[in-house]
């Protein structure tokens, strides 16, 4: 009986030693084909509630740690100059990706709890399509459509 106990313990030790961490810095993280296809640079535009383009820029999902996604964005053109005070010229974003539903929720200003722009997007091929809304302590301040196409 002791022999089996030592054999099982030795096997468990070897399995733990050689399996290691699948998310360690010295090992490659394996993403699903869908997540891999999501990474990259996208040209985006935001329209107001009437459909008029107000902002253009680039957005780049860079990292995924299920279900969290993050990346960077840069506004390249403020078509509606009054919107300059509504969104940062550039910054980092965070969000949540639902792989099964192919939907993404993005917080464009994660360091501040109010005065944020939130994106609710659907991944359709190489495009991100959905809506944006400006949320402040006083409530919803603006909304419209968001669309992005992979470069």
PDB file of C-alpha atoms in Angstrom:
ATOM      1  CA  UNK A   1       0.000   0.000   0.000  1.00  0.00           C
ATOM      2  CA  UNK A   2       2.868   2.361   0.872  1.00  0.00           C
ATOM      3  CA  UNK A   3       4.376   1.615  -2.527  1.00  0.00           C
ATOM      4  CA  UNK A   4       1.233   2.843  -4.348  1.00  0.00           C
ATOM      5  CA  UNK A   5       1.070   5.954  -2.197  1.00  0.00           C
ATOM      6  CA  UNK A   6       4.693   6.859  -3.034  1.00  0.00           C
ATOM      7  CA  UNK A   7       4.108   6.074  -6.694  1.00  0.00           C
ATOM      8  CA  UNK A   8       1.024   8.340  -6.839  1.00  0.00           C
ATOM      9  CA  UNK A   9       2.854  11.143  -5.001  1.00  0.00           C
ATOM     10  CA  UNK A  10       5.821  10.879  -7.370  1.00  0.00           C
ATOM     11  CA  UNK A  11       3.511  10.972 -10.392  1.00  0.00           C
ATOM     12  CA  UNK A  12       1.654  14.018  -8.993  1.00  0.00           C
ATOM     13  CA  UNK A  13       4.957  15.803  -8.343  1.00  0.00           C
ATOM     14  CA  UNK A  14       6.224  15.119 -11.859  1.00  0.00           C
ATOM     15  CA  UNK A  15       2.926  16.200 -13.422  1.00  0.00           C
ATOM     16  CA  UNK A  16       2.912  19.461 -11.459  1.00  0.00           C
ATOM     17  CA  UNK A  17       6.573  20.132 -12.268  1.00  0.00           C
ATOM     18  CA  UNK A  18       6.301  19.591 -16.019  1.00  0.00           C
ATOM     19  CA  UNK A  19       2.861  21.037 -16.674  1.00  0.00           C
ATOM     20  CA  UNK A  20       3.838  24.507 -15.452  1.00  0.00           C
ATOM     21  CA  UNK A  21       1.888  27.635 -16.077  1.00  0.00           C
ATOM     22  CA  UNK A  22       0.117  28.118 -19.406  1.00  0.00           C
ATOM     23  CA  UNK A  23       0.016  31.891 -18.950  1.00  0.00           C
ATOM     24  CA  UNK A  24       3.613  32.453 -17.772  1.00  0.00           C
ATOM     25  CA  UNK A  25       5.732  35.157 -19.340  1.00  0.00           C
ATOM     26  CA  UNK A  26       8.175  32.661 -20.853  1.00  0.00           C
ATOM     27  CA  UNK A  27       5.421  30.679 -22.578  1.00  0.00           C
ATOM     28  CA  UNK A  28       3.276  31.702 -25.500  1.00  0.00           C
ATOM     29  CA  UNK A  29      -0.360  32.353 -24.662  1.00  0.00           C
ATOM     30  CA  UNK A  30      -2.683  30.534 -27.049  1.00  0.00           C
ATOM     31  CA  UNK A  31      -5.682  32.568 -28.222  1.00  0.00           C
ATOM     32  CA  UNK A  32      -8.681  31.327 -30.152  1.00  0.00           C
ATOM     33  CA  UNK A  33      -8.719  32.163 -33.883  1.00  0.00           C
ATOM     34  CA  UNK A  34     -11.527  34.659 -33.182  1.00  0.00           C
ATOM     35  CA  UNK A  35      -9.475  36.547 -30.563  1.00  0.00           C
ATOM     36  CA  UNK A  36      -6.388  36.499 -32.803  1.00  0.00           C
ATOM     37  CA  UNK A  37      -8.428  37.981 -35.647  1.00  0.00           C
ATOM     38  CA  UNK A  38      -9.651  40.762 -33.359  1.00  0.00           C
ATOM     39  CA  UNK A  39      -6.138  42.075 -32.656  1.00  0.00           C
ATOM     40  CA  UNK A  40      -4.845  44.760 -34.990  1.00  0.00           C
ATOM     41  CA  UNK A  41      -5.527  48.331 -36.026  1.00  0.00           C
ATOM     42  CA  UNK A  42      -8.949  49.654 -36.983  1.00  0.00           C
ATOM     43  CA  UNK A  43     -10.015  52.984 -38.450  1.00  0.00           C
ATOM     44  CA  UNK A  44     -13.093  54.170 -36.590  1.00  0.00           C
ATOM     45  CA  UNK A  45     -15.730  56.856 -36.868  1.00  0.00           C
ATOM     46  CA  UNK A  46     -18.313  58.016 -34.387  1.00  0.00           C
ATOM     47  CA  UNK A  47     -21.551  59.667 -35.438  1.00  0.00           C
ATOM     48  CA  UNK A  48     -23.929  61.731 -33.364  1.00  0.00           C
ATOM     49  CA  UNK A  49     -27.573  60.788 -32.897  1.00  0.00           C
ATOM     50  CA  UNK A  50     -28.434  62.389 -36.260  1.00  0.00           C
ATOM     51  CA  UNK A  51     -25.847  60.300 -38.167  1.00  0.00           C
ATOM     52  CA  UNK A  52     -23.302  63.121 -38.684  1.00  0.00           C
ATOM     53  CA  UNK A  53     -19.672  62.007 -38.287  1.00  0.00           C
ATOM     54  CA  UNK A  54     -18.125  63.829 -35.324  1.00  0.00           C
ATOM     55  CA  UNK A  55     -14.844  61.961 -34.671  1.00  0.00           C
ATOM     56  CA  UNK A  56     -12.470  59.726 -36.601  1.00  0.00           C
ATOM     57  CA  UNK A  57      -9.479  57.799 -35.347  1.00  0.00           C
ATOM     58  CA  UNK A  58      -7.785  54.460 -34.812  1.00  0.00           C
ATOM     59  CA  UNK A  59      -8.432  51.814 -32.180  1.00  0.00           C
ATOM     60  CA  UNK A  60      -6.169  48.837 -31.541  1.00  0.00           C
ATOM     61  CA  UNK A  61      -7.100  45.877 -29.331  1.00  0.00           C
ATOM     62  CA  UNK A  62      -3.779  44.583 -27.968  1.00  0.00           C
ATOM     63  CA  UNK A  63      -4.321  42.206 -25.057  1.00  0.00           C
ATOM     64  CA  UNK A  64      -6.868  39.610 -23.999  1.00  0.00           C
ATOM     65  CA  UNK A  65      -7.113  37.877 -20.632  1.00  0.00           C
ATOM     66  CA  UNK A  66     -10.468  36.110 -20.774  1.00  0.00           C
ATOM     67  CA  UNK A  67     -12.887  37.877 -20.652  1.00  0.00           C
ATOM     68  CA  UNK A  68     -11.000  41.203 -20.388  1.00  0.00           C
ATOM     69  CA  UNK A  69      -9.673  43.001 -23.443  1.00  0.00           C
ATOM     70  CA  UNK A  70      -7.568  46.147 -23.604  1.00  0.00           C
ATOM     71  CA  UNK A  71      -5.750  48.329 -26.075  1.00  0.00           C
ATOM     72  CA  UNK A  72      -5.143  51.869 -27.230  1.00  0.00           C
ATOM     73  CA  UNK A  73      -6.930  54.470 -29.333  1.00  0.00           C
ATOM     74  CA  UNK A  74      -6.075  57.759 -31.004  1.00  0.00           C
ATOM     75  CA  UNK A  75      -8.472  60.390 -32.303  1.00  0.00           C
ATOM     76  CA  UNK A  76      -7.058  61.634 -35.615  1.00  0.00           C
ATOM     77  CA  UNK A  77      -9.805  64.046 -36.643  1.00  0.00           C
ATOM     78  CA  UNK A  78     -12.310  66.036 -34.599  1.00  0.00           C
ATOM     79  CA  UNK A  79     -14.852  66.853 -37.302  1.00  0.00           C
ATOM     80  CA  UNK A  80     -17.130  68.416 -34.688  1.00  0.00           C
ATOM     81  CA  UNK A  81     -14.762  70.679 -32.705  1.00  0.00           C
ATOM     82  CA  UNK A  82     -17.105  70.869 -29.714  1.00  0.00           C
ATOM     83  CA  UNK A  83     -16.487  67.143 -29.182  1.00  0.00           C
ATOM     84  CA  UNK A  84     -12.819  67.786 -28.262  1.00  0.00           C
ATOM     85  CA  UNK A  85     -13.830  68.170 -24.643  1.00  0.00           C
ATOM     86  CA  UNK A  86     -15.856  64.946 -24.743  1.00  0.00           C
ATOM     87  CA  UNK A  87     -13.123  62.414 -25.592  1.00  0.00           C
ATOM     88  CA  UNK A  88      -9.368  62.305 -24.983  1.00  0.00           C
ATOM     89  CA  UNK A  89      -7.140  62.699 -28.034  1.00  0.00           C
ATOM     90  CA  UNK A  90      -5.560  59.335 -27.190  1.00  0.00           C
ATOM     91  CA  UNK A  91      -5.495  56.797 -24.430  1.00  0.00           C
ATOM     92  CA  UNK A  92      -5.959  53.245 -23.270  1.00  0.00           C
ATOM     93  CA  UNK A  93      -9.228  51.389 -23.163  1.00  0.00           C
ATOM     94  CA  UNK A  94     -10.456  48.355 -21.282  1.00  0.00           C
ATOM     95  CA  UNK A  95     -13.410  46.134 -21.927  1.00  0.00           C
ATOM     96  CA  UNK A  96     -15.073  42.775 -21.792  1.00  0.00           C
ATOM     97  CA  UNK A  97     -15.251  40.396 -24.748  1.00  0.00           C
ATOM     98  CA  UNK A  98     -17.979  37.796 -25.064  1.00  0.00           C
ATOM     99  CA  UNK A  99     -16.404  35.402 -27.566  1.00  0.00           C
ATOM    100  CA  UNK A 100     -19.501  33.262 -28.002  1.00  0.00           C
ATOM    101  CA  UNK A 101     -21.804  36.211 -28.777  1.00  0.00           C
ATOM    102  CA  UNK A 102     -19.003  38.106 -30.604  1.00  0.00           C
ATOM    103  CA  UNK A 103     -19.761  41.251 -28.630  1.00  0.00           C
ATOM    104  CA  UNK A 104     -17.485  43.731 -26.877  1.00  0.00           C
ATOM    105  CA  UNK A 105     -18.186  46.313 -24.190  1.00  0.00           C
ATOM    106  CA  UNK A 106     -15.481  49.025 -24.070  1.00  0.00           C
ATOM    107  CA  UNK A 107     -14.711  51.741 -21.530  1.00  0.00           C
ATOM    108  CA  UNK A 108     -12.714  54.442 -23.342  1.00  0.00           C
ATOM    109  CA  UNK A 109     -11.640  56.141 -20.099  1.00  0.00           C
ATOM    110  CA  UNK A 110     -11.132  53.404 -17.490  1.00  0.00           C
ATOM    111  CA  UNK A 111      -9.111  55.545 -15.062  1.00  0.00           C
ATOM    112  CA  UNK A 112     -12.079  57.772 -14.220  1.00  0.00           C
ATOM    113  CA  UNK A 113     -15.418  56.573 -12.890  1.00  0.00           C
ATOM    114  CA  UNK A 114     -17.516  59.309 -14.514  1.00  0.00           C
ATOM    115  CA  UNK A 115     -17.268  61.286 -17.747  1.00  0.00           C
ATOM    116  CA  UNK A 116     -16.744  58.143 -19.820  1.00  0.00           C
ATOM    117  CA  UNK A 117     -17.501  57.047 -23.313  1.00  0.00           C
ATOM    118  CA  UNK A 118     -18.775  53.478 -23.493  1.00  0.00           C
ATOM    119  CA  UNK A 119     -18.914  51.392 -26.651  1.00  0.00           C
ATOM    120  CA  UNK A 120     -21.246  48.451 -27.188  1.00  0.00           C
ATOM    121  CA  UNK A 121     -19.947  46.632 -30.240  1.00  0.00           C
ATOM    122  CA  UNK A 122     -20.570  43.567 -32.321  1.00  0.00           C
ATOM    123  CA  UNK A 123     -17.724  41.929 -34.236  1.00  0.00           C
ATOM    124  CA  UNK A 124     -18.822  41.323 -37.826  1.00  0.00           C
ATOM    125  CA  UNK A 125     -15.987  39.861 -39.893  1.00  0.00           C
ATOM    126  CA  UNK A 126     -13.234  42.480 -39.839  1.00  0.00           C
ATOM    127  CA  UNK A 127     -15.517  45.260 -38.609  1.00  0.00           C
ATOM    128  CA  UNK A 128     -16.666  46.529 -35.227  1.00  0.00           C
ATOM    129  CA  UNK A 129     -20.163  48.014 -35.297  1.00  0.00           C
ATOM    130  CA  UNK A 130     -22.337  49.332 -32.535  1.00  0.00           C
ATOM    131  CA  UNK A 131     -23.171  52.329 -30.415  1.00  0.00           C
ATOM    132  CA  UNK A 132     -21.413  54.766 -28.110  1.00  0.00           C
ATOM    133  CA  UNK A 133     -22.718  56.783 -25.213  1.00  0.00           C
ATOM    134  CA  UNK A 134     -21.229  59.552 -23.101  1.00  0.00           C
ATOM    135  CA  UNK A 135     -22.009  58.922 -19.443  1.00  0.00           C
ATOM    136  CA  UNK A 136     -21.466  61.585 -16.767  1.00  0.00           C
ATOM    137  CA  UNK A 137     -22.460  62.051 -13.153  1.00  0.00           C
ATOM    138  CA  UNK A 138     -25.466  63.959 -14.485  1.00  0.00           C
ATOM    139  CA  UNK A 139     -26.525  61.044 -16.702  1.00  0.00           C
ATOM    140  CA  UNK A 140     -26.320  60.351 -20.414  1.00  0.00           C
ATOM    141  CA  UNK A 141     -24.862  63.359 -22.256  1.00  0.00           C
ATOM    142  CA  UNK A 142     -24.640  62.053 -25.804  1.00  0.00           C
ATOM    143  CA  UNK A 143     -24.880  58.967 -27.959  1.00  0.00           C
ATOM    144  CA  UNK A 144     -24.616  57.720 -31.501  1.00  0.00           C
ATOM    145  CA  UNK A 145     -23.154  55.014 -33.688  1.00  0.00           C
ATOM    146  CA  UNK A 146     -19.636  53.652 -33.785  1.00  0.00           C
ATOM    147  CA  UNK A 147     -18.078  51.760 -36.670  1.00  0.00           C
ATOM    148  CA  UNK A 148     -14.557  50.550 -37.270  1.00  0.00           C
ATOM    149  CA  UNK A 149     -12.923  48.661 -40.133  1.00  0.00           C
ATOM    150  CA  UNK A 150      -9.653  46.767 -39.882  1.00  0.00           C
ATOM    151  CA  UNK A 151      -6.793  48.420 -41.723  1.00  0.00           C
TER     152      UNK A 151
END
